[in-house]
CSV table of C-alpha atoms in Angstrom, one decimal:
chain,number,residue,atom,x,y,z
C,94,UNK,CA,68.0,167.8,34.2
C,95,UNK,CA,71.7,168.4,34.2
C,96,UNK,CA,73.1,171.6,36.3
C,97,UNK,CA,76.6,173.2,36.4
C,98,UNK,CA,78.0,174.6,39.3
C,99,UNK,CA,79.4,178.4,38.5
C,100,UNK,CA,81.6,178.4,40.6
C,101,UNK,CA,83.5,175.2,40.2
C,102,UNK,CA,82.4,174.2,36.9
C,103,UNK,CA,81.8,170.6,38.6
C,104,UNK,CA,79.1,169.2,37.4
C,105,UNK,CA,75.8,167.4,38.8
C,106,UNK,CA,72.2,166.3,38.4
C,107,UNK,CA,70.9,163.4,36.5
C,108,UNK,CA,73.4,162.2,34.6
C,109,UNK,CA,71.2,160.0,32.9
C,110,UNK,CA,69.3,162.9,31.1
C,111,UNK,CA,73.1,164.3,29.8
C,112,UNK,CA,74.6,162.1,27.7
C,113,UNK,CA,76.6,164.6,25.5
C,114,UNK,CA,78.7,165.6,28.8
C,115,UNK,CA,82.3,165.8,27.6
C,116,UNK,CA,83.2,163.9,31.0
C,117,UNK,CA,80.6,160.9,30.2
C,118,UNK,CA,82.9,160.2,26.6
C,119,UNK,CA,86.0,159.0,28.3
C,120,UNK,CA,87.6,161.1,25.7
C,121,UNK,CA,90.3,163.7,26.3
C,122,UNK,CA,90.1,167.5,25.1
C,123,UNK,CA,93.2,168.6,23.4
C,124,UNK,CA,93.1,171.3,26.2
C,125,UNK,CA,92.7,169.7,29.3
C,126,UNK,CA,91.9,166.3,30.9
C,127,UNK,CA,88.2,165.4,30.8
C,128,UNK,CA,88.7,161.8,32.3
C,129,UNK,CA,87.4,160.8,35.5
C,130,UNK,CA,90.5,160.8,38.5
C,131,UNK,CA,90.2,156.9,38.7
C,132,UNK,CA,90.5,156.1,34.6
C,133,UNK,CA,93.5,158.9,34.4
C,134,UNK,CA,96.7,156.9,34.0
C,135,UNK,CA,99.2,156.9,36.1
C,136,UNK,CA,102.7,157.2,35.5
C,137,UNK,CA,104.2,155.9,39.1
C,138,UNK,CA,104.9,159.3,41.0
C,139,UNK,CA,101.1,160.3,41.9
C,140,UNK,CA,100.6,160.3,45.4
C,141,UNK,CA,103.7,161.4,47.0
C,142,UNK,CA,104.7,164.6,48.6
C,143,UNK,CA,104.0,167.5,46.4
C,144,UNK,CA,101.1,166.8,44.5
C,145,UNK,CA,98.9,169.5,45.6
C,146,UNK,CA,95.0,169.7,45.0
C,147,UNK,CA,93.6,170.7,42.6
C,148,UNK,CA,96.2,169.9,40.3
C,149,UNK,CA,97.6,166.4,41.4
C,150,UNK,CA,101.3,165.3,40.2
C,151,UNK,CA,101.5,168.8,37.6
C,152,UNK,CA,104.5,168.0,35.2
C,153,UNK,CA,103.4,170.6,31.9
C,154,UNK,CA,107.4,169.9,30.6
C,155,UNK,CA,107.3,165.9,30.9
C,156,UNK,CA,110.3,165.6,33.1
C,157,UNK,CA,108.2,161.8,34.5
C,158,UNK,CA,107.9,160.3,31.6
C,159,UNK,CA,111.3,158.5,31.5
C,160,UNK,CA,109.6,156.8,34.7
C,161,UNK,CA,113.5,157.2,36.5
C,162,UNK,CA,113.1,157.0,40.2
C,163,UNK,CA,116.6,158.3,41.1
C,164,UNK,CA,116.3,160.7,38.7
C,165,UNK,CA,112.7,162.0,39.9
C,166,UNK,CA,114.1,162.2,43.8
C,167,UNK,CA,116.6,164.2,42.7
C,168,UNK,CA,114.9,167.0,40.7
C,169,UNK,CA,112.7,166.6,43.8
C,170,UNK,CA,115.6,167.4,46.5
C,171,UNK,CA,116.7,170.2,44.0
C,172,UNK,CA,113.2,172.0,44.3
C,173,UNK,CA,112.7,171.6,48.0
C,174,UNK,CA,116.5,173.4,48.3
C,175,UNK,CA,115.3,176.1,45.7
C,176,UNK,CA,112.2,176.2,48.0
C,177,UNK,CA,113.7,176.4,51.1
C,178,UNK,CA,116.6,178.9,49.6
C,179,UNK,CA,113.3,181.2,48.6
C,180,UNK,CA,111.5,181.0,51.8
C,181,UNK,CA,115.2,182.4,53.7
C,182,UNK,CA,115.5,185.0,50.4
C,183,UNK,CA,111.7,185.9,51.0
C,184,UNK,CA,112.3,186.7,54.3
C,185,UNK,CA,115.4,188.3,54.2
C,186,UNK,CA,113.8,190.9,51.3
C,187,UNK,CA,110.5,191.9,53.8
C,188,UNK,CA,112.5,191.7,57.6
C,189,UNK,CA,115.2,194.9,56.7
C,190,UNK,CA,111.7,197.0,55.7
C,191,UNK,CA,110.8,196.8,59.1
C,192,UNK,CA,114.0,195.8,61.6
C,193,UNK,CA,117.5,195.9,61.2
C,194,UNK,CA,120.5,195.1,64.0
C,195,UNK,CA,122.2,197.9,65.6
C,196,UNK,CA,125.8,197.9,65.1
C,197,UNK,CA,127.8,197.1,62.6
C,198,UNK,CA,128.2,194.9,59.8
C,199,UNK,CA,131.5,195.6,59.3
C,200,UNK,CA,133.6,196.9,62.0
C,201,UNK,CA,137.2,197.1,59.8
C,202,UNK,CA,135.3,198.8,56.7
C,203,UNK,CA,132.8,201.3,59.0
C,204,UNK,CA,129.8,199.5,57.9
C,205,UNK,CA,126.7,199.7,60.1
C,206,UNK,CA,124.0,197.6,59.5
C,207,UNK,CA,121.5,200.6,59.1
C,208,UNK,CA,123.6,201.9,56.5
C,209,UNK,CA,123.3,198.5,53.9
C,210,UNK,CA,120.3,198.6,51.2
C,211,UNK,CA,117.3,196.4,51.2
C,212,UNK,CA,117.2,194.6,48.7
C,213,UNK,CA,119.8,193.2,46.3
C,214,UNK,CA,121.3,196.4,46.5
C,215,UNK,CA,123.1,195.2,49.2
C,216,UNK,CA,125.7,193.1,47.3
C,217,UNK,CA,126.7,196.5,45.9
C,218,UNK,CA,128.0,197.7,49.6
C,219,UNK,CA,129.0,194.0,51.3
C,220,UNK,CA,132.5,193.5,52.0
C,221,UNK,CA,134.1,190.8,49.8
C,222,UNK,CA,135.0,188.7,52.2
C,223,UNK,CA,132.1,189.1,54.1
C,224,UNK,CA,130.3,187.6,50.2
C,225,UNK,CA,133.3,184.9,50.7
C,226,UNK,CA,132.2,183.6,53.8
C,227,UNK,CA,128.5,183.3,52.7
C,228,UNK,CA,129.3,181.3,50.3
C,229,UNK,CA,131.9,179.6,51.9
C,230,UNK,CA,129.4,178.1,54.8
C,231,UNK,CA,126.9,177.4,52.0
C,232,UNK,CA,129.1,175.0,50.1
C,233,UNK,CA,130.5,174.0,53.6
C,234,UNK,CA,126.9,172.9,54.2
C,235,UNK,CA,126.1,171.6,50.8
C,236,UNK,CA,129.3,169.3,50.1
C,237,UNK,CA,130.1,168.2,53.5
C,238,UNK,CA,127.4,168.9,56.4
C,239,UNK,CA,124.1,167.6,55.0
C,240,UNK,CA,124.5,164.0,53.6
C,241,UNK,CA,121.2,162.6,52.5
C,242,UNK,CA,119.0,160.2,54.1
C,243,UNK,CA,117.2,158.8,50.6
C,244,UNK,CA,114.2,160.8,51.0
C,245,UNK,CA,114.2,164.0,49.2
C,246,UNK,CA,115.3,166.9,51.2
C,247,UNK,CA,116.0,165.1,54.3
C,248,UNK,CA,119.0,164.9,55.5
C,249,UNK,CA,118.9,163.2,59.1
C,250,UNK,CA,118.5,166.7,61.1
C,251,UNK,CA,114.9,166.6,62.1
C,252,UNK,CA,112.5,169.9,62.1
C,253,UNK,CA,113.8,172.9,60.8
C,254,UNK,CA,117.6,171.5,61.4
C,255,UNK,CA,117.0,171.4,65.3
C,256,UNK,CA,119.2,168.3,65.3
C,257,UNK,CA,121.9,170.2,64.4
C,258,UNK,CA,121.8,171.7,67.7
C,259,UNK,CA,121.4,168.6,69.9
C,260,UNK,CA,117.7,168.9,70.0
C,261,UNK,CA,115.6,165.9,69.5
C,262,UNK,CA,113.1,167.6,66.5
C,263,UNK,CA,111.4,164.4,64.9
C,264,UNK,CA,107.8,164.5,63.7
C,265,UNK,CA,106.5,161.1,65.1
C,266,UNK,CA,103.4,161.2,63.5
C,267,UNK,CA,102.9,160.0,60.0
C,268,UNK,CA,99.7,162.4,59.4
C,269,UNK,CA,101.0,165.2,61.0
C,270,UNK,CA,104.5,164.8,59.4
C,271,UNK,CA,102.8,164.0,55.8
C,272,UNK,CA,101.0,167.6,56.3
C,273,UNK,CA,104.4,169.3,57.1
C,274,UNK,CA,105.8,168.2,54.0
C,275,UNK,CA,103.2,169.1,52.0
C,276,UNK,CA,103.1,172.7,53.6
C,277,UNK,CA,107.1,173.0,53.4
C,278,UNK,CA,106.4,172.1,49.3
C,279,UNK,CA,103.4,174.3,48.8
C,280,UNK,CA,105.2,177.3,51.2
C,281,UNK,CA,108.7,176.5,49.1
C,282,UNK,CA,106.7,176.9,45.2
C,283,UNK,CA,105.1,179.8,47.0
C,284,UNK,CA,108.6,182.0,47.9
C,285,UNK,CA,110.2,180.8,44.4
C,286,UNK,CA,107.6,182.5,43.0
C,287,UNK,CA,107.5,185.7,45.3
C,288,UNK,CA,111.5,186.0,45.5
C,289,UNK,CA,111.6,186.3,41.1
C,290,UNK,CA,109.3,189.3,41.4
C-alpha cells in the first residue's frame, strides 16, 4: 500500500508495492527535481550560509555554474548589503507611522520632523545637503570604513557593528553564530522583498 501525505506531498508506505513512484526512477521531471537529496549533484556551494530549507542552494538564473569562488562570495556580500540596506529601509517605512522625534530636522530651512512625509515622499521635502550628507557617510562607510574580512558580509566589527563602538560583540559559538547568519540571510531576502512593495 503506498500513501501520500496531503499536506506535504511526501510520500510513504511500502515502497516495495509502488514501483511506478516518479521518485523510485532516478529520473528528473522537466518541472522540478524528483531525485533523492543524496544522488542530486552538487555544484560546490551547498551547504553554506544561505541555503534555507526547503529549498537548499536556490539559484533559478544559474549564476553557480561557472563554479567561481571569488565571484560567488561576492554576489554573496552584495545580497547581504541589499539585505541589510532593506531591513534599515523596512524599518525606516513602518517606525514614522507610529513615532517621530520632536524638533526639528532642519533648523536653517524651518523643517520639523513632524512636518516630513512617510514614506519616499520624504525626498521631496529633505534639504539637499541634508541628501548630501546621507550619502556622503554611506560612501564614507562603503570605500573606506568597512574593509572586508574574506567572509561575506563581515567586515571585522562583530554583532550588529558593536565593535565600532569599542564593544567586544563576537558570537563565540559556532552553532549559535551559524543560526545568526542564517537568520540575518532569511530576515535580509525577507525586507528586499517587503521594501519593493
Amino acid at each position: 500500500m503506498f500513501f501520500q501525505d496531503g499536506l506535504t506531498g511526501s510520500a510513504w508506505g511500502d515502497w516495495a508495492l509502488y514501483t511506478a513512484s516518479p521518485l523510485r526512477s532516478l529520473k528528473s521531471d522537466p518541472g522540478f527535481n524528483t531525485l533523492p537529496e543524496w544522488d542530486r549533484p552538487k555544484n560546490g556551494f551547498e551547504g553554506l550560509v544561505g541555503d534555507q530549507p526547503p529549498l537548499g542552494l536556490w539559484d533559478p538564473l544559474g549564476f553557480t555554474k561557472d563554479r567561481n569562488v571569488e565571484t560567488f562570495k561576492r554576489r554573496r556580500e552584495i545580497e547581504l548589503k541589499h539585505g541589510r540596506v532593506a531591513m534599515f529601509a523596512t524599518i525606516g517605512y513602518i517606525t514614522p507611522e507610529y513615532f517621530k522625534w520632536p524638533g526639528y530636522l532642519s533648523p536653517s530651512a524651518d523643517l520639523k520632523f513632524v512636518d516630513v512625509p512617510n514614506g519616499l515622499k520624504a525626498l521631496s521635502v529633505m534639504p539637499t545637503a541634508g541628501i548630501a550628507q546621507f550619502f556622503a557617510f554611506v560612501g564614507f562607510l562603503e570605500l573606506y570604513y568597512n574593509k572586508s574580512y574574506g567572509e561575506p558580509g563581515n567586515y571585522g566589527k562583530g554583532l550588529f557593528g558593536l565593535g565600532s563602538l569599542g564593544v567586544s560583540a563576537s558570537v563565540a559559538d559556532p552553532k549559535s553564530r551559524d543560526k545568526k547568519l542564517r537568520a540575518e540571510v532569511s530576515n535580509g531576502r525577507l525586507a528586499m522583498m517587503a521594501i519593493i512593495g
